[in-house]
Amino acid sequence: MRNRTLSRPAVAVALFLLILAAAASAKEWRPAPLWGADVRSLAIHPEDPDLVLAGTSAGQVYLSKNGGKRWSDAGPALPFPGWVVSALRFDPNRPSRIWASLWGIWGSGHVAFSDDLGKSWVSRAKGLPDEPVYSLALVPGREGRLYAGTLSGVYGSTDDGESWRYLTGDLPEIQKVTSLLVDTEAGTVIAGTWRRAYRSGDDGKTWAGIFDGMVLDSEVFSLTPIPGRPGEIWATTCGWVYQSKNGGDKWERFKDGFTERRTPSFAALPDGRLLAGTVAGLHVSEDGKNWKLAGDPALAIHTIAHHPARPGRVILATEGSGVWISEDGAANFRRSSAGMTNTRVSALALSGDDVIVALSHAGPLSGAYVSKDRGRTWAAEFAPLPTVLELAASSGRVYAATERGLYERRGSGWFRLKELGEGRVEQVAIHGERVVARTAGALYELAGGRFVPRPFKEGTPRSIAFFGDALWVSDGKGLYQLLEKANTPVAAPPAPMSGGRLQRLQDQLLLWGPGGAWLRGGPDSLWVELTGKPSRVLPTGDPRFPALMVSGETARLYDREARKFRILEVPVPARDVSAALVVDGKLLMGTSGYGLLIHELAPAVEKPVAVAAGGGTE
């Protein structure tokens, strides 16, 4: 399997340019201290148990010098923008060197190393295919020898990654190698794939399946040897855990006591206890046969790390919830993500002096964070919520449209409005006293303190916005105006494109989506094209800079006084910008994977782009 979108040179150039762009613009932005991360990899220095590196799903690499209590950027704020850092491995032959494997959202992959703890990185991808690299293994006592697990199989290098050879070409069924284990005592290499495991006893020249006892559809996420027990290996899979006592010749599955089958991670503690990290919490066993849940089931655990010099310390890398640490042998855990900003901001809103930020896909940390002083500090308020799709605020009312119902903020609490049930609510529109919520298939309007169904017979509503004296509704084909007292919608002037998202921008109406972005200045005005490129338009709530438009990898901020869209240099891939809010001359930009970033707009935004008379880009 090969990725056909970017060649290897193109991928390398794209990576290099993204690093330069991120470094150039990072100084103009600062992260809000909403700590958290989707941590995919951990590595503890073999000679210093307090020195830990963590890699994230968006390309950050963080460094801790105090055992994970606090984190900082290891080097550049974003060394691998848009890449998942799938593995971090200290070189057993040169402890000062750390290796990283990467896979990109465009399907490609990369391998790099650092000799200065992540301050700088050297590419080692020549000879690898243009596809994800999921795993890495190094060979103690054999300097320069590496193995890389990719989408199409195992690749090997004997010269520190200067060149790579395809080792599993004779067995094309070896695909998506998500784990690798080198057993120097047995002289074997084991590759865990999307369908069970394979083993080589001759440095990867030949391979054979080691299937006995393992279910066919078992993706092997990790392979862990047990110190002092030659031949004993534990494999975690999409179907619980397996033990082998003879190097993989035969496997036995254990699942008693597990509350979840999907198990990405594993560790063996010095006291003999075993830890298995699932997508629904950590499980502990004294004997490997019987397991029990330990800790919060809301944590999805990607990686478990520990060091024999700190026998009581266990570090968990979690999906969206950052790092959690135990100092008492996994009896108790505390969150320890200070300094990490790899969070997903799904929505922003301003209500009075309260800046409300929705963090999503963050496990127990998902919900609404509130700054009570217009974004100057962030320790005031947090409330857990389901995944927030949109926030809407007006005249003291604040609503959150979520994956599991509509919520209203009352004081510092959030309450689900039962009349809409627990299904997906996709949008909320507010205009004065009128409030309309849109689910996946219906409209509800606030009336008499309750939301009641609002008839709409023209099709399934796909987008709504108040504009003029009507609620504008798109069913994906046409546009309609729904007056307050009328049950029958009135056909609006034809939309310039099918589908798209309606958005009110103060005294203007926007329509944006795959067909571009369009603007109309009044109910009876004509549509004016802003851009023909697929776009998203994010309202900021500010009269001077009312909208941030993202088209491809370009972000533009609209300056109403200058009647221009101005290119905005952002320190992350523009495609990952998810929300925007302007408060007191500062642009608060929500991102998917890079947290909440703050940028001072005064005295001016750079790089003006001319716009036509109706507000469109020329």
XYZ file of C-alpha atoms in Angstrom:
618
model
C 0.000 0.000 0.000
C 1.346 3.441 -0.887
C 0.142 6.996 -0.377
C -0.273 8.711 -3.724
C -0.894 12.263 -2.549
C 2.638 13.336 -1.650
C 6.012 11.963 -2.677
C 8.726 11.464 -0.059
C 10.566 14.699 -1.112
C 7.253 16.577 -1.006
C 6.540 15.270 2.477
C 9.995 16.280 3.691
C 9.628 19.759 2.202
C 6.134 20.152 3.652
C 7.385 19.127 7.085
C 10.318 21.545 6.866
C 8.122 24.442 5.769
C 5.584 23.782 8.516
C 8.367 23.809 11.112
C 9.679 27.122 9.766
C 6.204 28.677 9.661
C 5.434 27.551 13.188
C 8.730 28.908 14.519
C 8.333 32.231 12.702
C 4.866 32.989 14.014
C 4.990 31.348 17.440
C 6.440 34.473 19.072
C 3.289 36.447 18.242
C 1.016 33.955 19.975
C 0.798 32.616 23.498
C -1.150 29.627 24.770
C -3.848 29.952 27.389
C -3.033 27.769 30.429
C -5.738 25.179 29.766
C -3.469 22.214 30.333
C -4.019 18.849 28.718
C -2.918 16.690 25.817
C -3.557 13.670 23.661
C -0.286 11.937 24.540
C 0.618 9.048 22.252
C 4.160 8.203 23.381
C 6.418 8.394 26.438
C 10.123 7.761 26.979
C 12.073 7.820 30.248
C 15.826 8.375 30.030
C 17.557 5.080 30.897
C 20.110 6.830 33.150
C 17.871 9.546 34.631
C 14.462 8.368 35.864
C 13.258 11.946 36.301
C 13.856 12.933 32.677
C 10.791 12.127 30.582
C 9.749 12.993 27.018
C 6.167 12.888 25.731
C 4.884 13.025 22.146
C 1.369 14.066 21.150
C -1.147 13.547 18.363
C -0.473 17.004 16.906
C 3.319 16.918 16.765
C 4.363 18.444 20.083
C 7.260 16.949 22.029
C 7.313 17.861 25.729
C 10.118 17.479 28.244
C 9.916 16.994 31.999
C 12.958 17.094 34.264
C 11.089 16.249 37.456
C 9.459 12.938 36.670
C 6.441 14.357 34.872
C 5.354 16.881 37.497
C 5.678 19.750 35.021
C 6.306 19.927 31.277
C 7.794 22.352 28.786
C 8.462 22.303 25.057
C 11.507 20.123 24.440
C 12.583 22.485 21.675
C 10.397 24.245 19.089
C 6.819 24.680 20.258
C 5.694 22.475 17.387
C 8.539 20.382 15.924
C 6.242 18.085 13.913
C 3.086 20.115 13.146
C 0.196 17.923 12.100
C 2.059 14.640 12.754
C 1.256 12.034 15.385
C 4.351 11.183 17.432
C 3.611 7.467 17.543
C 6.768 6.338 19.345
C 9.689 7.797 21.288
C 12.653 5.534 21.979
C 15.956 6.271 23.718
C 18.820 4.632 21.870
C 20.164 1.816 24.095
C 23.610 2.212 22.566
C 23.736 6.017 22.847
C 21.524 7.157 25.744
C 21.851 10.789 24.672
C 19.952 10.056 21.453
C 16.181 9.737 21.202
C 14.273 8.500 18.170
C 10.766 9.427 17.048
C 8.411 7.748 14.618
C 5.607 9.767 13.064
C 2.521 9.367 10.981
C 0.770 12.226 9.253
C -2.836 13.139 8.691
C -2.187 12.950 4.952
C -1.152 9.301 5.301
C 2.632 9.594 5.165
C 5.179 8.899 7.874
C 8.617 9.857 9.101
C 11.499 8.876 11.373
C 13.810 11.377 13.071
C 16.311 11.502 15.914
C 17.547 14.120 18.359
C 20.878 14.284 20.204
C 19.838 17.220 22.398
C 16.646 15.967 24.048
C 14.345 17.337 21.378
C 15.827 20.799 20.870
C 16.526 19.872 17.250
C 15.733 16.887 15.031
C 17.467 15.110 12.146
C 15.388 13.332 9.503
C 16.061 9.643 8.865
C 13.316 8.716 6.407
C 15.219 8.114 3.180
C 14.165 4.737 1.847
C 10.947 4.519 3.841
C 7.631 4.484 1.977
C 5.214 7.413 1.958
C 3.027 5.895 4.650
C 2.520 5.977 8.425
C 5.305 4.782 10.728
C 3.632 3.358 13.824
C 6.462 1.767 15.774
C 10.233 1.679 16.268
C 12.648 -0.788 17.818
C 16.397 -0.522 18.434
C 18.834 -3.343 19.151
C 20.967 -3.167 22.308
C 24.626 -3.882 21.574
C 24.245 -3.361 17.826
C 24.739 0.306 17.163
C 22.944 1.664 14.119
C 20.398 -1.160 13.775
C 16.748 -0.104 13.783
C 13.388 -1.530 12.830
C 10.390 0.556 11.752
C 6.822 -0.715 11.653
C 4.841 0.900 8.835
C 1.487 0.511 7.136
C 2.908 -2.010 4.645
C 5.271 -3.942 6.912
C 8.663 -3.886 8.619
C 11.662 -1.906 7.397
C 15.186 -2.272 8.757
C 18.305 -0.114 8.872
C 21.879 -0.965 9.817
C 23.266 2.568 9.447
C 21.251 4.702 11.868
C 18.453 5.239 9.397
C 20.622 6.589 6.587
C 18.999 3.906 4.444
C 16.194 1.391 4.928
C 15.379 -2.037 3.484
C 11.938 -3.577 3.124
C 12.123 -6.744 5.224
C 8.652 -8.248 4.886
C 8.086 -8.024 1.141
C 7.803 -11.791 0.840
C 4.817 -11.762 3.218
C 2.468 -8.997 2.010
C -0.045 -9.992 4.701
C 2.262 -8.306 7.245
C 0.620 -4.870 7.304
C 0.055 -2.052 9.777
C 2.826 -2.983 12.181
C 1.776 -1.209 15.373
C 4.280 -2.873 17.707
C 7.821 -4.247 17.556
C 9.900 -6.210 20.063
C 13.577 -7.126 19.808
C 14.582 -10.035 22.058
C 18.377 -9.986 22.092
C 18.638 -13.111 24.256
C 16.499 -15.152 21.861
C 17.856 -13.360 18.788
C 14.392 -12.601 17.458
C 12.295 -9.693 16.228
C 8.526 -9.836 16.711
C 6.123 -7.616 14.762
C 2.600 -7.039 16.053
C 0.253 -6.295 13.159
C -3.404 -5.546 12.590
C -3.939 -9.341 12.431
C -1.803 -11.132 15.009
C 2.005 -11.339 15.248
C 4.977 -12.483 13.161
C 8.524 -13.397 14.157
C 11.963 -13.387 12.548
C 15.023 -15.194 13.887
C 17.507 -13.860 11.350
C 17.467 -10.044 11.633
C 14.311 -9.723 9.564
C 15.399 -11.723 6.518
C 12.603 -14.281 6.907
C 9.342 -14.181 8.863
C 6.688 -16.589 10.043
C 3.366 -16.107 11.772
C 3.133 -16.953 15.472
C -0.586 -17.501 15.735
C -1.119 -20.432 18.089
C -3.736 -19.381 20.625
C -4.322 -15.892 19.223
C -7.645 -14.960 17.627
C -7.375 -14.042 13.938
C -8.718 -10.499 14.110
C -6.365 -9.365 16.868
C -4.511 -6.114 16.276
C -1.414 -6.259 18.479
C -0.892 -2.819 20.003
C 2.062 -3.599 22.290
C 4.583 -6.341 23.047
C 6.184 -6.394 26.495
C 8.838 -8.835 27.770
C 8.986 -9.647 31.485
C 12.424 -8.979 33.034
C 13.969 -12.043 34.592
C 11.576 -14.440 32.848
C 13.139 -15.526 29.543
C 10.560 -16.146 26.842
C 7.657 -14.500 28.666
C 5.929 -11.856 26.533
C 2.618 -10.063 26.993
C 0.698 -8.736 24.017
C -2.108 -6.196 24.272
C -4.696 -6.271 21.511
C -8.109 -5.097 20.403
C -9.356 -8.175 22.269
C -7.830 -8.085 25.781
C -4.326 -9.413 26.612
C -2.265 -12.470 25.703
C 0.644 -14.171 27.453
C 3.347 -16.292 25.862
C 5.876 -18.218 27.960
C 7.968 -19.403 25.028
C 8.766 -16.338 22.940
C 5.508 -16.368 20.994
C 5.263 -20.047 20.033
C 1.974 -20.275 21.916
C -0.367 -17.618 23.338
C -3.011 -17.696 26.046
C -5.685 -15.013 26.303
C -6.853 -13.483 29.585
C -9.917 -11.277 29.978
C -11.467 -12.000 33.382
C -12.138 -8.763 35.249
C -11.655 -6.448 32.280
C -14.425 -3.915 31.765
C -13.197 -3.101 28.241
C -11.567 -5.288 25.611
C -9.524 -2.742 23.618
C -6.142 -2.593 25.376
C -3.440 -0.331 23.846
C -0.769 -0.495 26.590
C 0.970 -2.685 29.168
C 3.649 -2.588 31.871
C 5.217 -4.993 34.344
C 6.129 -3.421 37.692
C 9.189 -4.447 39.724
C 6.952 -5.957 42.434
C 5.479 -8.429 39.931
C 2.131 -6.730 39.346
C 0.943 -6.223 35.797
C -0.765 -3.133 34.393
C -2.948 -3.055 31.278
C -4.188 0.263 29.889
C -7.522 0.080 28.086
C -9.659 2.714 26.400
C -11.793 2.632 29.552
C -9.278 2.817 32.356
C -6.283 1.069 33.896
C -6.530 -2.572 34.940
C -4.228 -4.295 37.444
C -3.419 -7.965 38.032
C -1.335 -9.851 40.560
C -1.114 -13.036 38.493
C -2.070 -12.074 34.934
C -5.165 -14.251 35.059
C -7.508 -12.049 37.059
C -7.772 -8.319 36.443
C -9.562 -5.440 38.104
C -10.224 -1.841 37.181
C -8.038 0.674 39.008
C -8.828 4.371 38.727
C -10.995 6.444 36.437
C -12.736 4.474 33.648
C -12.975 7.698 31.623
C -9.238 7.535 30.885
C -8.169 5.985 27.576
C -4.550 4.950 28.112
C -2.185 4.932 25.129
C 1.093 4.229 26.925
C 2.373 3.232 30.373
C 5.920 4.114 31.449
C 7.966 3.384 34.548
C 11.632 3.187 35.536
C 13.132 0.559 37.886
C 14.941 3.290 39.809
C 11.527 4.744 40.767
C 9.583 1.551 41.570
C 6.509 3.368 42.854
C 6.181 5.800 39.960
C 3.845 4.979 37.082
C 3.181 7.444 34.247
C 0.127 7.134 32.020
C -0.190 8.774 28.607
C -3.885 9.261 27.898
C -6.111 10.212 25.000
C -7.013 13.855 25.453
C -6.549 13.845 29.236
C -2.806 14.425 29.303
C -0.453 12.670 31.683
C -1.456 11.022 34.949
C 1.110 9.965 37.558
C 1.147 7.631 40.519
C 3.916 7.672 43.126
C 2.499 4.743 45.108
C 2.649 1.894 42.638
C -0.594 2.640 40.738
C -2.763 2.819 43.876
C -3.608 6.487 43.260
C -3.158 8.777 40.274
C -3.144 12.533 39.864
C -3.291 14.589 36.694
C 0.072 16.124 35.812
C -0.154 17.989 32.501
C 0.953 21.505 33.467
C 2.739 22.980 30.453
C 0.979 20.790 27.863
C -1.373 22.528 25.442
C -2.344 19.740 23.026
C -6.085 20.229 23.674
C -9.043 20.357 21.284
C -11.115 23.525 21.540
C -14.454 22.966 19.859
C -16.234 26.274 20.637
C -15.832 29.722 22.211
C -18.341 32.237 23.580
C -18.403 35.534 25.490
C -21.116 36.271 28.075
C -20.544 39.515 29.949
C -17.003 39.232 31.274
C -17.026 35.434 31.056
C -15.027 33.802 28.286
C -16.295 30.247 27.851
C -14.086 27.610 26.229
C -15.324 24.142 25.322
C -12.678 21.404 25.387
C -13.742 18.179 23.715
C -12.386 14.648 23.375
C -10.489 15.091 26.631
C -11.934 12.276 28.724
C -12.768 13.516 32.241
C -11.410 16.942 31.298
C -14.005 17.491 28.554
C -16.364 20.358 29.262
C -16.642 24.116 29.652
C -13.839 26.223 31.121
C -14.637 29.803 32.112
C -12.415 32.834 32.554
C -14.257 35.341 34.752
C -12.034 38.256 33.729
C -12.241 38.285 29.906
C -9.405 35.848 29.361
C -6.785 37.241 31.711
C -6.843 34.215 34.060
C -8.272 30.727 33.694
C -8.640 29.126 37.109
C -12.180 30.242 37.863
C -14.625 27.585 36.714
C -14.952 24.174 35.033
C -17.969 21.974 34.391
C -17.921 18.579 32.632
C -20.010 18.338 29.461
C -20.430 15.896 26.573
C -18.641 16.821 23.354
C -19.652 20.425 22.599
C -20.476 21.173 18.962
C -21.437 24.836 19.409
C -21.760 27.524 22.083
C -24.279 30.363 21.775
C -24.552 33.337 24.131
C -26.794 36.430 24.152
C -28.380 38.658 26.789
C -27.093 36.540 29.646
C -28.241 33.253 28.123
C -25.611 30.618 27.283
C -26.360 27.327 25.544
C -24.160 24.394 24.593
C -25.186 22.150 21.717
C -23.592 18.774 22.445
C -23.437 15.201 21.228
C -25.828 14.302 24.036
C -28.398 17.033 24.234
C -28.787 20.779 24.735
C -27.376 22.347 27.900
C -28.058 25.748 29.451
C -25.689 27.537 31.808
C -27.269 28.719 35.035
C -24.846 30.361 37.417
C -21.741 28.187 37.364
C -23.661 25.000 36.502
C -24.860 23.478 33.254
C -28.209 21.723 32.973
C -29.496 19.485 30.213
C -32.837 20.582 28.785
C -34.847 17.381 28.887
C -37.346 18.293 26.175
C -34.666 17.794 23.488
C -33.618 14.408 24.853
C -30.095 13.025 24.858
C -29.500 12.992 21.118
C -27.150 15.122 19.073
C -27.931 18.872 19.006
C -25.937 20.484 16.222
C -26.702 24.199 16.366
C -28.253 26.971 18.463
C -29.311 30.360 17.076
C -30.192 33.328 19.313
C -31.749 36.661 18.337
C -33.107 38.828 21.142
C -35.616 36.682 23.016
C -35.814 34.075 20.274
C -33.788 30.881 20.643
C -33.904 28.002 18.161
C -32.022 24.712 18.466
C -31.400 22.375 15.552
C -30.966 18.624 15.992
C -29.959 16.224 13.243
C -33.527 16.188 11.959
C -35.723 18.868 13.547
C -36.041 22.405 14.910
C -37.011 23.417 18.451
C -37.877 26.943 19.590
C -37.952 28.358 23.101
C -41.527 29.196 24.057
C -42.881 29.712 27.555
C -39.609 28.633 29.124
C -39.496 25.323 27.229
C -38.249 24.193 23.844
C -41.073 22.976 21.629
C -40.938 21.525 18.098
C -40.920 24.168 15.347
C -42.617 22.932 12.174
C -40.513 22.849 9.023
C -41.981 20.884 6.128
C -39.553 21.615 3.314
C -37.009 18.920 4.147
C -34.477 18.121 6.850
C -32.978 21.315 8.290
C -29.218 21.312 7.844
C -28.314 24.835 8.966
C -30.021 27.840 10.573
C -29.323 31.513 11.249
C -31.398 34.526 12.277
C -31.246 37.303 9.706
C -33.558 40.265 9.292
C -36.884 39.391 10.912
C -36.771 35.685 10.026
C -35.039 32.440 10.786
C -33.210 31.337 7.658
C -33.105 27.589 7.136
C -31.158 25.501 4.645
C -32.174 21.935 3.862
C -29.027 21.336 1.819
C -30.780 22.159 -1.440
C -32.642 25.433 -0.975
C -32.993 28.352 1.458
C -36.152 29.325 3.330
C -37.260 32.121 5.645
C -39.329 31.148 8.662
C -41.112 34.105 10.259
C -41.785 34.119 13.987
C -45.560 33.646 13.814
C -45.712 31.602 10.612
C -45.697 27.837 10.287
C -45.066 27.821 6.538
C -41.585 28.809 5.361
C -41.113 31.246 2.500
C -38.629 30.363 -0.210
C -35.629 32.688 -0.061
C -33.584 33.829 -3.066
C -31.646 30.851 -4.460
C -28.424 29.933 -2.691
C -25.213 30.298 -4.713
C -24.270 26.719 -3.815
C -25.955 23.620 -2.464
C -25.363 22.694 1.129
C -23.038 24.777 3.250
C -23.444 26.433 6.633
C -25.474 29.566 7.374
C -23.906 32.049 9.764
C -25.132 35.454 10.914
C -22.385 38.038 11.070
C -23.966 41.031 12.831
C -25.854 42.740 9.980
C -24.776 40.277 7.292
C -25.537 36.666 6.376
C -22.851 34.194 5.433
C -23.035 30.894 3.610
C -19.879 28.817 3.585
C -18.782 25.283 2.897
C -17.115 23.103 0.239
C -18.329 25.451 -2.502
C -16.661 28.541 -1.042
C -17.931 31.448 1.060
C -20.692 33.939 0.173
C -22.054 37.073 1.854
C -25.255 39.108 1.615
C -25.686 42.489 3.281
C -29.493 42.388 3.689
C -32.494 40.087 3.229
C -33.081 41.479 -0.242
C -29.438 41.879 -1.268
C -27.547 39.743 -3.742
C -25.000 37.144 -2.711
C -21.387 38.288 -3.077
C -18.645 35.708 -3.412
C -15.835 35.963 -0.857
C -13.920 32.981 -2.202
C -14.587 30.015 -4.421
C -12.315 27.764 -2.359
C -13.688 25.373 0.276
C -13.863 27.478 3.413
C -14.995 27.846 6.989
C -16.027 31.193 8.430
C -15.754 31.571 12.196
C -17.520 34.539 13.831
C -15.496 36.404 16.452
C -18.244 38.548 18.021
C -16.231 41.726 17.397
C -17.579 44.708 15.395
C -14.163 45.642 13.958
C -12.879 42.108 13.220
C -16.102 40.091 12.926
C -14.901 36.919 11.185
C -11.965 34.597 10.668
C -12.078 32.751 7.340
C -10.052 29.578 6.777
C -9.511 28.471 3.182
C -7.126 25.566 2.774
C -3.969 26.467 4.669
C -4.707 30.202 4.745
C -6.413 32.086 7.576
C -7.794 35.594 6.944
C -9.269 38.015 9.453
C -11.883 40.473 8.184
C -11.228 44.126 9.031
C -14.555 45.943 8.726
C -12.993 49.433 8.910
C -10.592 48.693 6.080
C -13.172 46.519 4.258
C -10.453 43.932 3.729
C -9.621 40.377 4.598
C -6.092 40.307 5.948
C -3.910 37.219 5.922
C -3.197 36.115 9.469
C -0.002 34.209 10.177
C -0.971 31.392 12.525
C 1.533 29.108 14.298
C -0.406 25.899 13.536
C -1.884 24.332 10.388
C -4.783 26.613 9.473
C -7.011 23.622 8.785
C -6.953 22.916 12.546
C -8.382 26.302 13.549
C -11.758 25.496 15.112
C -13.141 28.658 16.803
C -12.432 32.373 17.156
C -13.304 35.177 19.562
C -12.049 38.757 19.826
C -12.000 40.193 23.340
C -10.443 43.564 24.276
C -8.235 43.707 21.190
C -7.038 40.096 21.560
C -7.856 37.277 19.174
C -8.577 34.036 20.995
C -8.197 31.199 18.524
C -9.398 27.713 19.338
C -7.623 24.850 17.627
C -7.996 21.119 17.226
C -4.881 19.815 18.919
C -2.971 22.965 19.840
C -5.150 24.427 22.560
C -6.384 28.007 22.899
C -3.960 30.530 21.392
C -4.017 34.276 22.083
C -2.817 37.001 19.716
C -2.698 40.772 20.236
C -4.419 42.426 17.279
C -3.280 45.981 17.971
C -1.938 47.999 16.302
C -2.776 46.150 13.082
C -3.036 42.773 11.432
C -0.429 42.080 8.776
C -0.688 41.502 5.032
C -3.884 43.129 3.738
C -5.758 41.422 0.939
C -7.991 43.580 -1.253
C -11.724 42.897 -1.234
C -14.450 43.782 -3.673
C -17.180 46.299 -2.957
C -19.392 43.672 -1.374
C -16.652 42.468 0.950
C -15.234 39.603 -1.131
C -11.589 38.832 -1.771
C -10.387 39.834 -5.201
